[in-house]
Amino acid sequence: MTTRVRRPWLLMALLFASVAVTSLALGTGQVGLRALGGALDALCLYELSVVTAAIAISNARAELPPRAFAGESVRIAVEIATRARGVGKWERRAELSLEWEGHREPSDAVNAVAWRKWREGCRVELEACSLRRGRYALSAVRVLWADAFGLVAVERRLPVQRAIAVYPKLVPVDDWVGEIEQRIRAQGLTAREADMAPTGGVAPYRPGERLSLMHWPTSLRTGDLYAREMAAEGLRPWRIVPWIRPGDPPHAAERALSVVLSIFVYGRRRGLPMECVIPAGQGHRPAWRRCRTLDEAGVALADIDLCVGTAPRGADVPQWPAAVYVTAGTWQGREPTRGGRALVVSAADG
């Protein structure tokens, strides 16, 4: 918590002038000097009360939603507590501003829309309009307390620890999902995975199973036929991958991230198996982060730096089954659809 008084020399000069004129008025007894001294005393006491009221502010507390989507507006509630009662009457002379870590703000404008006061402080509701994608941490609330004449102002910095993740904007993707689903089914990419997922256990052999699954040690020991137990059958999940080059236009790259999250959300709502796969790291073999929930996918997409991109130059393109690569423009570089194992969707086509 820090306090800074703007133009403190003016307050000191006013104080000295008040003392000097009052002493002179008491010594001479002139009515004019007494009136001037009384006015200076009243003004000095008023300015000192403004400074005292600002210093009496003890702490601040902020409430903001943990997540939102780009382009939306959110309400941020700030409660200011004070050690002096009745300070809420100064609300018209106070200005609030939010301080975010890293000098990145989630929106261009934050406006006060409601102000409610009580004895121990006040509550201000701020509206942040047209949010930008990213993760933001609120570090402090700045309160600027000024007098009615604009002579002296006191700035208080009150630490606050809050964070908000702004996910990419959701866009209509009904036609895209329908087309992708048809192409995946046409290519047979939703085959069952049971034949490639052994559990490590054994189960009685069922007629019709492949002989390669036979577990001969158990069969010879028990005298009955046993086979390796396989995992429960399930459809391969769609892997939605943002493939953004460092040189892609920012607006096109942002739209590609929106398409990725929109396809993921739309597919999950329809009960389709979905994974949002985010490339991480540099080099020819980047690491891959699999996201299976909205919050996991939204946070991962919010953290993407468009200057770095998600597709390092020269990186190998994994040939996953049922993978959908979403690009910011036309595909450049190595084609990922070799063998019909992946699909490429350009966000510029929508």
mmCIF file of C-alpha atoms in Angstrom:
data_model
loop_
_atom_site.group_PDB
_atom_site.id
_atom_site.type_symbol
_atom_site.label_atom_id
_atom_site.label_comp_id
_atom_site.label_asym_id
_atom_site.label_seq_id
_atom_site.Cartn_x
_atom_site.Cartn_y
_atom_site.Cartn_z
ATOM 1 C CA MET A 1 0.000 0.000 0.000
ATOM 2 C CA THR A 2 1.500 3.320 -1.078
ATOM 3 C CA THR A 3 0.410 6.935 -0.674
ATOM 4 C CA ARG A 4 1.407 9.847 -2.875
ATOM 5 C CA VAL A 5 0.266 13.445 -2.426
ATOM 6 C CA ARG A 6 0.113 15.497 -5.590
ATOM 7 C CA ARG A 7 1.379 19.080 -5.232
ATOM 8 C CA PRO A 8 2.272 18.764 -1.516
ATOM 9 C CA TRP A 9 4.138 22.067 -1.727
ATOM 10 C CA LEU A 10 0.814 23.815 -2.328
ATOM 11 C CA LEU A 11 -0.579 22.378 0.889
ATOM 12 C CA MET A 12 2.512 23.462 2.840
ATOM 13 C CA ALA A 13 2.384 26.937 1.294
ATOM 14 C CA LEU A 14 -1.300 27.242 2.200
ATOM 15 C CA LEU A 15 -0.547 26.149 5.752
ATOM 16 C CA PHE A 16 2.281 28.688 6.178
ATOM 17 C CA ALA A 17 0.171 31.461 4.612
ATOM 18 C CA SER A 18 -2.696 30.661 6.970
ATOM 19 C CA VAL A 19 -0.417 30.804 10.012
ATOM 20 C CA ALA A 20 1.222 34.037 8.860
ATOM 21 C CA VAL A 21 -2.021 35.880 8.058
ATOM 22 C CA THR A 22 -3.681 34.694 11.262
ATOM 23 C CA SER A 23 -0.737 35.878 13.372
ATOM 24 C CA LEU A 24 -0.715 39.217 11.579
ATOM 25 C CA ALA A 25 -4.477 39.599 12.024
ATOM 26 C CA LEU A 26 -4.243 38.876 15.749
ATOM 27 C CA GLY A 27 -1.416 41.414 16.097
ATOM 28 C CA THR A 28 -2.985 44.284 14.185
ATOM 29 C CA GLY A 29 -6.654 43.604 14.845
ATOM 30 C CA GLN A 30 -7.722 44.690 11.364
ATOM 31 C CA VAL A 31 -11.064 43.292 10.242
ATOM 32 C CA GLY A 32 -9.903 42.604 6.690
ATOM 33 C CA LEU A 33 -6.895 40.577 7.842
ATOM 34 C CA ARG A 34 -9.075 38.669 10.287
ATOM 35 C CA ALA A 35 -11.500 37.762 7.511
ATOM 36 C CA LEU A 36 -8.666 36.707 5.211
ATOM 37 C CA GLY A 37 -7.040 34.704 7.983
ATOM 38 C CA GLY A 38 -10.327 32.965 8.769
ATOM 39 C CA ALA A 39 -10.824 32.073 5.089
ATOM 40 C CA LEU A 40 -7.300 30.698 4.823
ATOM 41 C CA ASP A 41 -7.769 28.709 8.017
ATOM 42 C CA ALA A 42 -11.016 27.221 6.718
ATOM 43 C CA LEU A 43 -9.428 26.345 3.357
ATOM 44 C CA CYS A 44 -6.399 24.830 5.075
ATOM 45 C CA LEU A 45 -8.599 22.707 7.352
ATOM 46 C CA TYR A 46 -10.621 21.573 4.340
ATOM 47 C CA GLU A 47 -7.511 20.496 2.431
ATOM 48 C CA LEU A 48 -6.157 18.701 5.489
ATOM 49 C CA SER A 49 -9.474 16.874 5.868
ATOM 50 C CA VAL A 50 -9.226 15.703 2.246
ATOM 51 C CA VAL A 51 -5.727 14.338 2.853
ATOM 52 C CA THR A 52 -6.851 12.703 6.109
ATOM 53 C CA ALA A 53 -9.842 11.092 4.418
ATOM 54 C CA ALA A 54 -7.599 9.634 1.714
ATOM 55 C CA ILE A 55 -5.053 8.309 4.197
ATOM 56 C CA ALA A 56 -7.884 6.728 6.209
ATOM 57 C CA ILE A 57 -8.562 4.295 3.349
ATOM 58 C CA SER A 58 -7.414 0.939 4.718
ATOM 59 C CA ASN A 59 -7.847 -1.653 1.963
ATOM 60 C CA ALA A 60 -9.708 -2.645 -1.181
ATOM 61 C CA ARG A 61 -11.327 -5.841 -2.407
ATOM 62 C CA ALA A 62 -12.234 -6.695 -5.995
ATOM 63 C CA GLU A 63 -14.697 -9.181 -7.462
ATOM 64 C CA LEU A 64 -14.460 -10.239 -11.093
ATOM 65 C CA PRO A 65 -15.498 -13.386 -12.952
ATOM 66 C CA PRO A 66 -12.772 -16.027 -13.317
ATOM 67 C CA ARG A 67 -13.475 -16.411 -17.029
ATOM 68 C CA ALA A 68 -15.089 -14.608 -19.936
ATOM 69 C CA PHE A 69 -15.051 -14.634 -23.737
ATOM 70 C CA ALA A 70 -13.406 -12.100 -26.007
ATOM 71 C CA GLY A 71 -15.719 -9.312 -27.111
ATOM 72 C CA GLU A 72 -17.922 -9.561 -24.027
ATOM 73 C CA SER A 73 -18.317 -6.992 -21.250
ATOM 74 C CA VAL A 74 -17.899 -7.881 -17.594
ATOM 75 C CA ARG A 75 -18.661 -6.152 -14.299
ATOM 76 C CA ILE A 76 -15.851 -5.639 -11.803
ATOM 77 C CA ALA A 77 -16.943 -4.753 -8.265
ATOM 78 C CA VAL A 78 -14.473 -2.867 -6.062
ATOM 79 C CA GLU A 79 -15.111 -2.385 -2.352
ATOM 80 C CA ILE A 80 -13.072 0.284 -0.564
ATOM 81 C CA ALA A 81 -12.898 0.155 3.224
ATOM 82 C CA THR A 82 -11.836 3.046 5.435
ATOM 83 C CA ARG A 83 -10.973 3.509 9.083
ATOM 84 C CA ALA A 84 -12.945 6.784 9.302
ATOM 85 C CA ARG A 85 -16.715 6.862 9.220
ATOM 86 C CA GLY A 86 -18.614 9.046 6.820
ATOM 87 C CA VAL A 87 -15.837 9.149 4.223
ATOM 88 C CA GLY A 88 -18.271 7.873 1.608
ATOM 89 C CA LYS A 89 -19.560 11.439 1.138
ATOM 90 C CA TRP A 90 -16.364 12.212 -0.828
ATOM 91 C CA GLU A 91 -17.192 9.742 -3.607
ATOM 92 C CA ARG A 92 -17.722 12.486 -6.180
ATOM 93 C CA ARG A 93 -14.106 13.580 -5.712
ATOM 94 C CA ALA A 94 -12.643 10.084 -6.110
ATOM 95 C CA GLU A 95 -11.386 8.389 -9.265
ATOM 96 C CA LEU A 96 -10.685 4.657 -9.486
ATOM 97 C CA SER A 97 -8.326 2.858 -11.841
ATOM 98 C CA LEU A 98 -7.212 -0.758 -12.065
ATOM 99 C CA GLU A 99 -3.590 -1.817 -12.291
ATOM 100 C CA TRP A 100 -2.866 -5.068 -14.148
ATOM 101 C CA GLU A 101 0.354 -7.044 -14.053
ATOM 102 C CA GLY A 102 2.572 -6.790 -17.097
ATOM 103 C CA HIS A 103 0.936 -3.527 -18.225
ATOM 104 C CA ARG A 104 -1.624 -5.544 -20.202
ATOM 105 C CA GLU A 105 -5.248 -4.563 -19.799
ATOM 106 C CA PRO A 106 -8.163 -6.784 -20.821
ATOM 107 C CA SER A 107 -10.069 -3.910 -22.461
ATOM 108 C CA ASP A 108 -9.588 -0.406 -23.786
ATOM 109 C CA ALA A 109 -12.099 1.263 -21.456
ATOM 110 C CA VAL A 110 -13.258 0.661 -17.887
ATOM 111 C CA ASN A 111 -16.216 2.815 -16.836
ATOM 112 C CA ALA A 112 -17.921 3.237 -13.457
ATOM 113 C CA VAL A 113 -21.595 2.321 -13.733
ATOM 114 C CA ALA A 114 -22.720 2.250 -10.081
ATOM 115 C CA TRP A 115 -21.547 3.661 -6.767
ATOM 116 C CA ARG A 116 -22.935 2.730 -3.377
ATOM 117 C CA LYS A 117 -21.610 4.069 -0.082
ATOM 118 C CA TRP A 118 -21.909 3.143 3.583
ATOM 119 C CA ARG A 119 -20.307 4.231 6.806
ATOM 120 C CA GLU A 120 -17.129 2.202 6.480
ATOM 121 C CA GLY A 121 -16.508 2.792 2.783
ATOM 122 C CA CYS A 122 -18.092 2.393 -0.616
ATOM 123 C CA ARG A 123 -18.670 -0.121 -3.389
ATOM 124 C CA VAL A 124 -18.045 0.767 -7.029
ATOM 125 C CA GLU A 125 -19.105 -1.339 -10.010
ATOM 126 C CA LEU A 126 -16.915 -0.962 -13.075
ATOM 127 C CA GLU A 127 -17.680 -2.262 -16.557
ATOM 128 C CA ALA A 128 -14.884 -3.473 -18.810
ATOM 129 C CA CYS A 129 -16.087 -3.422 -22.420
ATOM 130 C CA SER A 130 -14.933 -5.488 -25.409
ATOM 131 C CA LEU A 131 -12.518 -7.838 -23.665
ATOM 132 C CA ARG A 132 -9.384 -9.049 -25.424
ATOM 133 C CA ARG A 133 -8.185 -12.651 -25.379
ATOM 134 C CA GLY A 134 -5.570 -13.476 -22.772
ATOM 135 C CA ARG A 135 -4.981 -14.088 -19.098
ATOM 136 C CA TYR A 136 -4.828 -11.048 -16.846
ATOM 137 C CA ALA A 137 -3.901 -10.589 -13.203
ATOM 138 C CA LEU A 138 -5.256 -7.623 -11.248
ATOM 139 C CA SER A 139 -2.525 -6.435 -8.898
ATOM 140 C CA ALA A 140 -3.828 -3.187 -7.383
ATOM 141 C CA VAL A 141 -6.585 -0.598 -7.269
ATOM 142 C CA ARG A 142 -5.582 3.048 -7.460
ATOM 143 C CA VAL A 143 -7.787 5.617 -5.728
ATOM 144 C CA LEU A 144 -7.248 9.296 -6.552
ATOM 145 C CA TRP A 145 -8.883 11.490 -3.898
ATOM 146 C CA ALA A 146 -9.110 15.197 -4.797
ATOM 147 C CA ASP A 147 -10.621 18.312 -3.283
ATOM 148 C CA ALA A 148 -13.406 20.370 -4.828
ATOM 149 C CA PHE A 149 -11.013 23.065 -6.069
ATOM 150 C CA GLY A 150 -8.464 20.779 -7.708
ATOM 151 C CA LEU A 151 -5.625 22.074 -5.533
ATOM 152 C CA VAL A 152 -4.506 18.918 -3.745
ATOM 153 C CA ALA A 153 -5.000 15.248 -4.606
ATOM 154 C CA VAL A 154 -3.914 12.079 -2.814
ATOM 155 C CA GLU A 155 -3.280 8.848 -4.694
ATOM 156 C CA ARG A 156 -3.564 5.535 -2.842
ATOM 157 C CA ARG A 157 -2.388 2.225 -4.299
ATOM 158 C CA LEU A 158 -4.190 -0.704 -2.664
ATOM 159 C CA PRO A 159 -2.937 -4.223 -3.468
ATOM 160 C CA VAL A 160 -5.499 -6.693 -4.808
ATOM 161 C CA GLN A 161 -4.888 -10.229 -6.078
ATOM 162 C CA ARG A 162 -7.430 -11.363 -8.655
ATOM 163 C CA ALA A 163 -7.205 -12.976 -12.097
ATOM 164 C CA ILE A 164 -9.415 -13.460 -15.137
ATOM 165 C CA ALA A 165 -8.968 -15.639 -18.217
ATOM 166 C CA VAL A 166 -10.497 -14.299 -21.434
ATOM 167 C CA TYR A 167 -11.172 -17.168 -23.835
ATOM 168 C CA PRO A 168 -11.359 -16.725 -27.612
ATOM 169 C CA LYS A 169 -14.674 -15.525 -28.946
ATOM 170 C CA LEU A 170 -17.214 -18.191 -29.898
ATOM 171 C CA VAL A 171 -18.350 -18.074 -33.532
ATOM 172 C CA PRO A 172 -20.980 -20.119 -35.437
ATOM 173 C CA VAL A 173 -19.419 -23.374 -36.670
ATOM 174 C CA ASP A 174 -22.473 -25.551 -37.399
ATOM 175 C CA ASP A 175 -21.665 -25.956 -41.091
ATOM 176 C CA TRP A 176 -17.989 -26.562 -40.382
ATOM 177 C CA VAL A 177 -18.669 -29.306 -37.834
ATOM 178 C CA GLY A 178 -21.140 -31.023 -40.125
ATOM 179 C CA GLU A 179 -18.679 -31.031 -43.023
ATOM 180 C CA ILE A 180 -15.807 -32.200 -40.836
ATOM 181 C CA GLU A 181 -17.934 -35.013 -39.423
ATOM 182 C CA GLN A 182 -18.845 -36.209 -42.902
ATOM 183 C CA ARG A 183 -15.231 -36.139 -44.082
ATOM 184 C CA ILE A 184 -14.000 -37.995 -40.997
ATOM 185 C CA ARG A 185 -16.638 -40.670 -41.379
ATOM 186 C CA ALA A 186 -15.940 -40.961 -45.104
ATOM 187 C CA GLN A 187 -12.257 -41.547 -44.419
ATOM 188 C CA GLY A 188 -12.990 -44.143 -41.750
ATOM 189 C CA LEU A 189 -11.123 -42.217 -39.107
ATOM 190 C CA THR A 190 -13.550 -43.146 -36.331
ATOM 191 C CA ALA A 191 -12.496 -46.793 -36.208
ATOM 192 C CA ARG A 192 -12.604 -48.567 -32.902
ATOM 193 C CA GLU A 193 -9.450 -48.465 -30.787
ATOM 194 C CA ALA A 194 -9.962 -51.730 -28.905
ATOM 195 C CA ASP A 195 -7.384 -53.610 -30.988
ATOM 196 C CA MET A 196 -4.586 -51.230 -29.991
ATOM 197 C CA ALA A 197 -5.254 -50.686 -26.284
ATOM 198 C CA PRO A 198 -4.321 -53.744 -24.171
ATOM 199 C CA THR A 199 -4.921 -53.378 -20.430
ATOM 200 C CA GLY A 200 -2.223 -55.826 -19.305
ATOM 201 C CA GLY A 201 -4.720 -58.406 -18.029
ATOM 202 C CA VAL A 202 -6.124 -61.581 -19.537
ATOM 203 C CA ALA A 203 -9.690 -62.733 -20.273
ATOM 204 C CA PRO A 204 -11.224 -65.976 -21.562
ATOM 205 C CA TYR A 205 -10.752 -66.337 -25.286
ATOM 206 C CA ARG A 206 -13.883 -65.603 -27.312
ATOM 207 C CA PRO A 207 -14.431 -67.349 -30.633
ATOM 208 C CA GLY A 208 -13.695 -65.041 -33.514
ATOM 209 C CA GLU A 209 -10.884 -63.100 -31.804
ATOM 210 C CA ARG A 210 -7.496 -62.906 -33.489
ATOM 211 C CA LEU A 211 -5.071 -65.649 -32.572
ATOM 212 C CA SER A 212 -2.384 -62.999 -32.119
ATOM 213 C CA LEU A 213 -4.202 -61.926 -28.936
ATOM 214 C CA MET A 214 -3.817 -65.394 -27.441
ATOM 215 C CA HIS A 215 -1.960 -65.446 -24.106
ATOM 216 C CA TRP A 216 -0.239 -68.842 -24.324
ATOM 217 C CA PRO A 217 1.418 -68.981 -20.887
ATOM 218 C CA THR A 218 -1.925 -68.622 -19.100
ATOM 219 C CA SER A 219 -3.654 -70.945 -21.552
ATOM 220 C CA LEU A 220 -1.057 -73.709 -21.069
ATOM 221 C CA ARG A 221 -1.049 -73.294 -17.277
ATOM 222 C CA THR A 222 -4.838 -73.466 -16.873
ATOM 223 C CA GLY A 223 -5.711 -75.727 -19.736
ATOM 224 C CA ASP A 224 -8.254 -73.203 -21.101
ATOM 225 C CA LEU A 225 -7.800 -70.624 -23.819
ATOM 226 C CA TYR A 226 -7.080 -67.057 -22.596
ATOM 227 C CA ALA A 227 -6.439 -63.878 -24.568
ATOM 228 C CA ARG A 228 -5.024 -60.493 -23.667
ATOM 229 C CA GLU A 229 -7.713 -58.232 -22.261
ATOM 230 C CA MET A 230 -8.375 -55.137 -24.357
ATOM 231 C CA ALA A 231 -9.662 -51.726 -23.285
ATOM 232 C CA ALA A 232 -13.323 -50.885 -23.640
ATOM 233 C CA GLU A 233 -14.250 -49.867 -27.120
ATOM 234 C CA GLY A 234 -14.643 -46.178 -27.818
ATOM 235 C CA LEU A 235 -14.495 -43.745 -30.688
ATOM 236 C CA ARG A 236 -11.274 -41.948 -31.323
ATOM 237 C CA PRO A 237 -11.602 -38.340 -30.212
ATOM 238 C CA TRP A 238 -11.342 -35.497 -32.667
ATOM 239 C CA ARG A 239 -8.093 -33.627 -32.124
ATOM 240 C CA ILE A 240 -8.655 -29.930 -32.845
ATOM 241 C CA VAL A 241 -5.243 -28.311 -33.366
ATOM 242 C CA PRO A 242 -4.580 -24.584 -33.931
ATOM 243 C CA TRP A 243 -1.780 -24.328 -36.518
ATOM 244 C CA ILE A 244 -0.691 -20.692 -36.556
ATOM 245 C CA ARG A 245 2.494 -19.410 -38.132
ATOM 246 C CA PRO A 246 4.416 -16.544 -36.478
ATOM 247 C CA GLY A 247 3.837 -14.333 -39.534
ATOM 248 C CA ASP A 248 0.074 -14.791 -39.776
ATOM 249 C CA PRO A 249 -2.020 -11.586 -39.523
ATOM 250 C CA PRO A 250 -3.207 -11.065 -35.930
ATOM 251 C CA HIS A 251 -6.893 -10.752 -36.832
ATOM 252 C CA ALA A 252 -6.771 -13.980 -38.870
ATOM 253 C CA ALA A 253 -4.893 -15.795 -36.095
ATOM 254 C CA GLU A 254 -7.437 -14.637 -33.503
ATOM 255 C CA ARG A 255 -10.247 -15.922 -35.688
ATOM 256 C CA ALA A 256 -8.478 -19.279 -36.011
ATOM 257 C CA LEU A 257 -8.338 -19.586 -32.214
ATOM 258 C CA SER A 258 -12.038 -18.704 -32.061
ATOM 259 C CA VAL A 259 -12.834 -21.417 -34.605
ATOM 260 C CA VAL A 260 -10.816 -23.971 -32.593
ATOM 261 C CA LEU A 261 -12.665 -23.278 -29.356
ATOM 262 C CA SER A 262 -16.033 -23.026 -31.115
ATOM 263 C CA ILE A 263 -15.622 -26.426 -32.808
ATOM 264 C CA PHE A 264 -14.544 -27.928 -29.490
ATOM 265 C CA VAL A 265 -17.514 -26.475 -27.576
ATOM 266 C CA TYR A 266 -20.046 -27.294 -30.298
ATOM 267 C CA GLY A 267 -18.827 -30.881 -30.594
ATOM 268 C CA ARG A 268 -18.855 -31.434 -26.831
ATOM 269 C CA ARG A 269 -22.413 -30.147 -26.602
ATOM 270 C CA ARG A 270 -23.441 -32.670 -29.254
ATOM 271 C CA GLY A 271 -21.754 -35.489 -27.362
ATOM 272 C CA LEU A 272 -18.921 -35.947 -29.845
ATOM 273 C CA PRO A 273 -15.517 -37.056 -28.495
ATOM 274 C CA MET A 274 -13.323 -33.956 -28.611
ATOM 275 C CA GLU A 275 -9.811 -32.967 -27.604
ATOM 276 C CA CYS A 276 -8.207 -29.577 -28.080
ATOM 277 C CA VAL A 277 -4.496 -30.178 -28.651
ATOM 278 C CA ILE A 278 -2.215 -27.181 -28.121
ATOM 279 C CA PRO A 279 1.384 -27.325 -29.368
ATOM 280 C CA ALA A 280 3.874 -26.163 -26.747
ATOM 281 C CA GLY A 281 7.601 -25.625 -26.973
ATOM 282 C CA GLN A 282 9.904 -25.012 -29.886
ATOM 283 C CA GLY A 283 11.860 -27.118 -32.331
ATOM 284 C CA HIS A 284 10.936 -29.847 -34.771
ATOM 285 C CA ARG A 285 9.162 -31.919 -32.118
ATOM 286 C CA PRO A 286 7.038 -29.651 -29.914
ATOM 287 C CA ALA A 287 5.247 -31.007 -26.882
ATOM 288 C CA TRP A 288 1.488 -31.381 -27.049
ATOM 289 C CA ARG A 289 -1.021 -30.423 -24.385
ATOM 290 C CA ARG A 290 -4.327 -32.256 -24.524
ATOM 291 C CA CYS A 291 -7.365 -30.394 -23.204
ATOM 292 C CA ARG A 292 -10.595 -32.265 -22.576
ATOM 293 C CA THR A 293 -12.695 -29.623 -20.793
ATOM 294 C CA LEU A 294 -13.818 -26.119 -21.721
ATOM 295 C CA ASP A 295 -11.716 -24.491 -19.018
ATOM 296 C CA GLU A 296 -8.591 -26.427 -19.998
ATOM 297 C CA ALA A 297 -9.009 -25.538 -23.654
ATOM 298 C CA GLY A 298 -9.971 -21.922 -22.957
ATOM 299 C CA VAL A 299 -6.995 -21.264 -20.673
ATOM 300 C CA ALA A 300 -4.573 -22.933 -23.080
ATOM 301 C CA LEU A 301 -5.862 -20.887 -26.016
ATOM 302 C CA ALA A 302 -5.829 -17.698 -23.926
ATOM 303 C CA ASP A 303 -2.115 -18.218 -23.214
ATOM 304 C CA ILE A 304 -1.097 -18.457 -26.876
ATOM 305 C CA ASP A 305 1.237 -15.685 -28.000
ATOM 306 C CA LEU A 306 0.529 -14.867 -31.644
ATOM 307 C CA CYS A 307 4.050 -13.497 -32.097
ATOM 308 C CA VAL A 308 5.391 -16.993 -31.388
ATOM 309 C CA GLY A 309 2.532 -18.973 -32.917
ATOM 310 C CA THR A 310 1.795 -22.643 -32.444
ATOM 311 C CA ALA A 311 3.552 -23.993 -35.539
ATOM 312 C CA PRO A 312 7.331 -23.421 -35.386
ATOM 313 C CA ARG A 313 8.977 -23.282 -38.776
ATOM 314 C CA GLY A 314 10.167 -26.684 -39.825
ATOM 315 C CA ALA A 315 8.144 -28.494 -37.167
ATOM 316 C CA ASP A 316 6.979 -31.995 -38.001
ATOM 317 C CA VAL A 317 3.227 -32.324 -38.502
ATOM 318 C CA PRO A 318 1.890 -35.317 -36.552
ATOM 319 C CA GLN A 319 -0.179 -37.688 -38.649
ATOM 320 C CA TRP A 320 -2.907 -38.349 -36.095
ATOM 321 C CA PRO A 321 -6.172 -40.030 -37.031
ATOM 322 C CA ALA A 322 -9.217 -37.746 -36.795
ATOM 323 C CA ALA A 323 -7.053 -34.618 -36.409
ATOM 324 C CA VAL A 324 -8.418 -31.268 -37.575
ATOM 325 C CA TYR A 325 -5.822 -28.541 -38.133
ATOM 326 C CA VAL A 326 -7.259 -25.024 -38.057
ATOM 327 C CA THR A 327 -5.085 -22.479 -39.874
ATOM 328 C CA ALA A 328 -5.267 -18.713 -40.084
ATOM 329 C CA GLY A 329 -5.040 -18.749 -43.890
ATOM 330 C CA THR A 330 -4.096 -21.110 -46.680
ATOM 331 C CA TRP A 331 -1.976 -24.062 -45.640
ATOM 332 C CA GLN A 332 1.699 -23.470 -46.271
ATOM 333 C CA GLY A 333 4.389 -26.038 -45.838
ATOM 334 C CA ARG A 334 4.088 -29.752 -45.466
ATOM 335 C CA GLU A 335 0.618 -31.078 -46.180
ATOM 336 C CA PRO A 336 -0.798 -32.852 -43.107
ATOM 337 C CA THR A 337 -3.445 -34.877 -44.969
ATOM 338 C CA ARG A 338 -1.114 -37.603 -46.187
ATOM 339 C CA GLY A 339 -2.898 -40.900 -46.165
ATOM 340 C CA GLY A 340 -6.212 -39.283 -45.287
ATOM 341 C CA ARG A 341 -5.315 -39.172 -41.589
ATOM 342 C CA ALA A 342 -5.952 -35.471 -40.938
ATOM 343 C CA LEU A 343 -8.056 -32.556 -42.136
ATOM 344 C CA VAL A 344 -7.173 -28.918 -42.647
ATOM 345 C CA VAL A 345 -9.697 -26.131 -42.020
ATOM 346 C CA SER A 346 -8.934 -22.529 -42.865
ATOM 347 C CA ALA A 347 -10.526 -19.952 -40.581
ATOM 348 C CA ALA A 348 -10.527 -17.527 -43.516
ATOM 349 C CA ASP A 349 -13.104 -19.659 -45.341
ATOM 350 C CA GLY A 350 -15.905 -18.934 -42.853
#
